[in-house]
XYZ file of C-alpha atoms in Angstrom:
109
model
C 51.047 41.848 36.406
C 48.882 44.231 38.136
C 49.263 44.180 42.082
C 49.920 40.969 43.872
C 47.975 38.761 41.186
C 50.947 37.227 39.743
C 48.760 34.850 37.674
C 48.777 37.294 34.599
C 52.576 37.160 34.880
C 52.817 33.248 34.626
C 53.080 33.175 38.371
C 56.423 35.229 38.669
C 57.798 36.605 42.096
C 57.621 39.952 41.061
C 59.168 41.494 44.362
C 62.071 38.950 43.988
C 62.537 40.208 40.401
C 62.522 43.947 41.354
C 64.848 43.098 44.268
C 67.293 41.431 41.701
C 66.790 44.437 39.460
C 67.554 46.987 41.994
C 70.584 45.007 43.310
C 72.016 44.910 39.742
C 72.031 48.534 39.579
C 75.007 49.267 42.085
C 76.703 45.953 40.600
C 77.025 47.492 37.252
C 77.745 50.949 38.324
C 80.424 50.244 40.832
C 81.809 46.772 39.827
C 81.216 46.346 35.868
C 81.613 49.432 34.260
C 84.924 50.507 36.105
C 86.286 46.986 35.665
C 85.737 47.041 31.876
C 86.865 50.936 31.617
C 90.206 49.592 33.365
C 90.369 46.710 31.115
C 89.974 48.933 27.975
C 92.688 51.248 29.268
C 95.157 48.456 30.042
C 95.233 47.893 26.079
C 98.411 49.595 24.896
C 97.555 48.206 21.318
C 101.285 46.727 21.017
C 99.965 43.246 21.179
C 97.885 43.308 18.165
C 100.753 45.165 16.339
C 103.031 42.403 16.847
C 105.644 44.851 18.767
C 105.035 43.487 22.194
C 107.544 41.672 23.560
C 107.342 39.398 26.539
C 103.643 40.159 27.217
C 100.801 38.159 27.459
C 97.188 38.824 26.846
C 96.125 38.252 30.237
C 97.888 40.785 31.647
C 95.238 43.079 30.504
C 92.976 41.325 32.600
C 95.453 41.258 35.692
C 96.123 44.853 35.450
C 92.334 45.593 35.416
C 91.914 43.417 38.443
C 94.584 45.229 40.302
C 92.866 48.663 39.697
C 89.642 47.612 40.312
C 90.326 46.282 43.507
C 92.614 49.356 44.733
C 89.433 51.418 43.587
C 87.082 49.421 45.479
C 89.132 49.320 48.637
C 89.759 53.348 48.423
C 86.068 54.279 47.751
C 84.777 51.572 50.537
C 86.980 53.238 52.608
C 85.708 56.667 51.913
C 81.952 55.590 52.359
C 82.685 53.493 55.569
C 84.407 56.762 56.995
C 81.771 58.897 56.051
C 79.028 56.514 57.245
C 80.901 56.447 60.659
C 81.590 59.901 61.165
C 78.718 61.738 58.999
C 75.739 59.394 59.536
C 73.662 61.880 61.397
C 72.533 65.495 60.509
C 70.741 68.210 62.523
C 67.975 69.491 59.750
C 65.752 72.427 61.463
C 62.222 71.581 61.110
C 59.589 73.956 61.971
C 56.080 72.582 62.845
C 53.025 74.874 61.875
C 49.754 74.617 63.338
C 46.650 75.988 60.876
C 43.280 76.046 62.117
C 40.403 76.087 59.573
C 40.421 74.546 56.235
C 37.969 71.997 54.635
C 35.984 71.528 57.894
C 34.835 73.405 60.806
C 37.621 73.686 63.394
C 39.766 71.415 61.723
C 43.413 71.632 63.068
C 46.316 70.578 60.604
C 49.999 70.129 62.343
């Protein structure tokens, strides 16, 4: 799979493969991992013990979805506001000019 010669890879479109792979990383980080954490934390242990009164097994799913949606909205607002108000910065950059080097009279900037 060296370069763009995909005959060695069975004709796979490696650009598409890596695009999909790089989009899956933030989906896992920002959506799936927090959702499964909320789902795990929603278990109070009473359903399996038989002491749960009036609760349904899908309550964990609903509670995890509520927390996930709320967390996504809050962090989405934070990211959007930071992008709107803090999207530019002034980083001081100095330009140096050096004469000499490898060739006679070479000027590097």
